[in-house]
Amino acid sequence: MYQISLRKAFNFSYYYPIVVYFFPFAWLVKSDFSSVLKSFKFFAYLELLILLTQDLVLSLSGKLFLSFDPFGQQMFMDSGRIMAGNDFLLLACFIIVLARKLKHTLPSYLGVLFFLGLVFHLFFFTKSRMLFLLMIAILGVAIFFNSSKGFTKPVRLIFYVFCFGGLLALMNVLIAKMNFFSGDRAASGQVRLQAIAYYLNNLGINKWFGFGFTPYSDQIGGGGQGVDGGVFYTSDVGMIGFIAIFGALGVLFAILFLLSFVRFLRTFGDFSAKLIVIVYIFGQWISLSSFDVSRILIFPIALGFLIGFKEYFNSEEQAKSDG
C-alpha cells in the first residue's frame, strides 16, 4: 500500500523490541535495589547539573557547549528550546518522589534542590508544557498527601476538597499561561487536537492492522495538515498514536496492560503512592508516546523500578512484622 521496502519499514520500527529490556532491568533492580537506586539518582543529579550549567552559559553568552542530536539541534534553532534528557529527568523526579513516599520520609536537601532546578530548567529553557505539567502534578500529589498526615478524618476531608480545588485552579492557570490553545504556541496544541481526530477517523483504513510502520502516517486517507501547515505525528498524541500504528494489536496491548497494572497497584503502597504512579504512567498517554524512539527505553526502566519498589518495600514490611 505504501510502496516502501521492507528495509525502510524496519527503519521505522527497529526500536520497539527495546521494551524487552524490562526483564533484565527488573532482575537487576530486584537483585540490588539500593545500589541501582543510588546510581540512578547520581546520574540524574549529574545530568541536571550539566543542563543547568548549559542554561547559565546560554543566558550569559548565547552559546551552546553541549552537542545535541539532529532533533535537538533543530528545536534549538527553531525555538531556542533545549530538548535533551528531559524524559529521563521526569523519570528521575517520579522515582525520587515515589521512593520518599514509600519510605514515608521527607525529601533530602539535595532532592529539594533537584526538584527546584528541574522546575527552573523545564519552565524557562525546555518549555515542554506536558513534561512541566506532569512534574507539577507528581510533586503536587506528594505535597498534598504529606501535608495532611496529622489531621483527623473530617479535617482531612475538608483539606482534600480545598486543596484539590486549588490544584485544579493552579493547573488551569498554568495551561492558560503556557499557551496551550492561545498565544504564540497555540498552533502546537491545536495541531495535536486535530491529529487526534485525524488518527481516530482513519483507524479502520487498513481494517485490523493499523497504519503500520510508514513515514506517511500524516498522509493516510488522503492526508491532512493542521493549522499553519503543522504536520501530524503519532508520537504527539500518546496512546492514540500507538493504536493508530498497531491497530487491533495496539488496543489489545492497552487493555492487557491496564488489567495487569490494576492488579499490580492493588498491593502497591498506599493511595498516594498509587496516584503518583497513575499520574506518571498514564499522564503520558495523553500526548507523550511511551513508545516513541526517544522514550521507549524510559518505559521499561520505569516499570522495572516499580517491580523493584514493590519487592523491596514488601520485604521490609515483612521483616518488620516478623521482628
Coordinates of N, CA, C and O in Angstrom, one line a residue, residues 4 16 49 53 55 62 66 90 93 96 120 154 157 189 226 266 280:
I4 N 6.9 1.0 0.0 CA 8.2 1.2 0.6 C 8.8 -0.2 0.8 O 8.1 -1.2 1.0
Y16 N 11.2 -0.9 18.7 CA 10.2 -1.4 19.5 C 10.6 -2.6 20.4 O 10.1 -2.7 21.5
L49 N 22.7 18.9 36.6 CA 23.8 19.9 36.8 C 24.4 20.4 35.5 O 24.6 21.6 35.3
T53 N 24.1 24.1 33.9 CA 25.3 24.9 33.5 C 25.2 25.4 32.1 O 25.5 26.5 31.8
D55 N 22.3 26.0 30.7 CA 21.3 27.1 30.8 C 22.0 28.4 31.1 O 21.7 29.5 30.6
G62 N 24.9 33.2 25.1 CA 24.1 32.8 23.9 C 24.7 31.6 23.2 O 24.4 31.3 22.1
L66 N 27.1 22.0 24.7 CA 26.6 20.6 24.6 C 26.3 20.3 23.1 O 25.9 21.2 22.3
L90 N 12.3 13.6 34.0 CA 11.0 13.5 34.5 C 10.9 12.1 35.2 O 10.3 12.0 36.3
C93 N 12.5 12.4 38.6 CA 11.6 13.1 39.5 C 10.5 12.1 40.1 O 10.3 12.1 41.3
I96 N 12.3 9.5 42.5 CA 12.7 10.1 43.8 C 11.5 10.4 44.7 O 11.6 10.1 45.9
F120 N 12.9 25.0 37.2 CA 13.6 26.1 36.5 C 13.9 25.7 35.1 O 13.6 26.5 34.2
P154 N -12.3 14.1 59.5 CA -13.2 15.2 59.0 C -12.3 16.4 58.4 O -12.6 16.9 57.4
L157 N -10.7 15.5 55.1 CA -11.6 15.6 54.0 C -11.8 17.0 53.5 O -11.8 17.2 52.3
G189 N -0.8 23.1 20.2 CA -1.9 22.5 20.9 C -3.0 22.1 20.0 O -3.6 21.1 20.0
G226 N -2.4 20.3 10.0 CA -3.1 21.2 10.9 C -2.9 22.6 10.6 O -2.5 23.0 9.5
R266 N -3.0 -2.9 43.2 CA -3.7 -3.3 44.4 C -2.9 -3.5 45.6 O -3.3 -3.3 46.8
Y280 N 2.0 9.5 36.6 CA 3.2 9.4 35.7 C 3.0 8.5 34.5 O 3.3 8.9 33.4

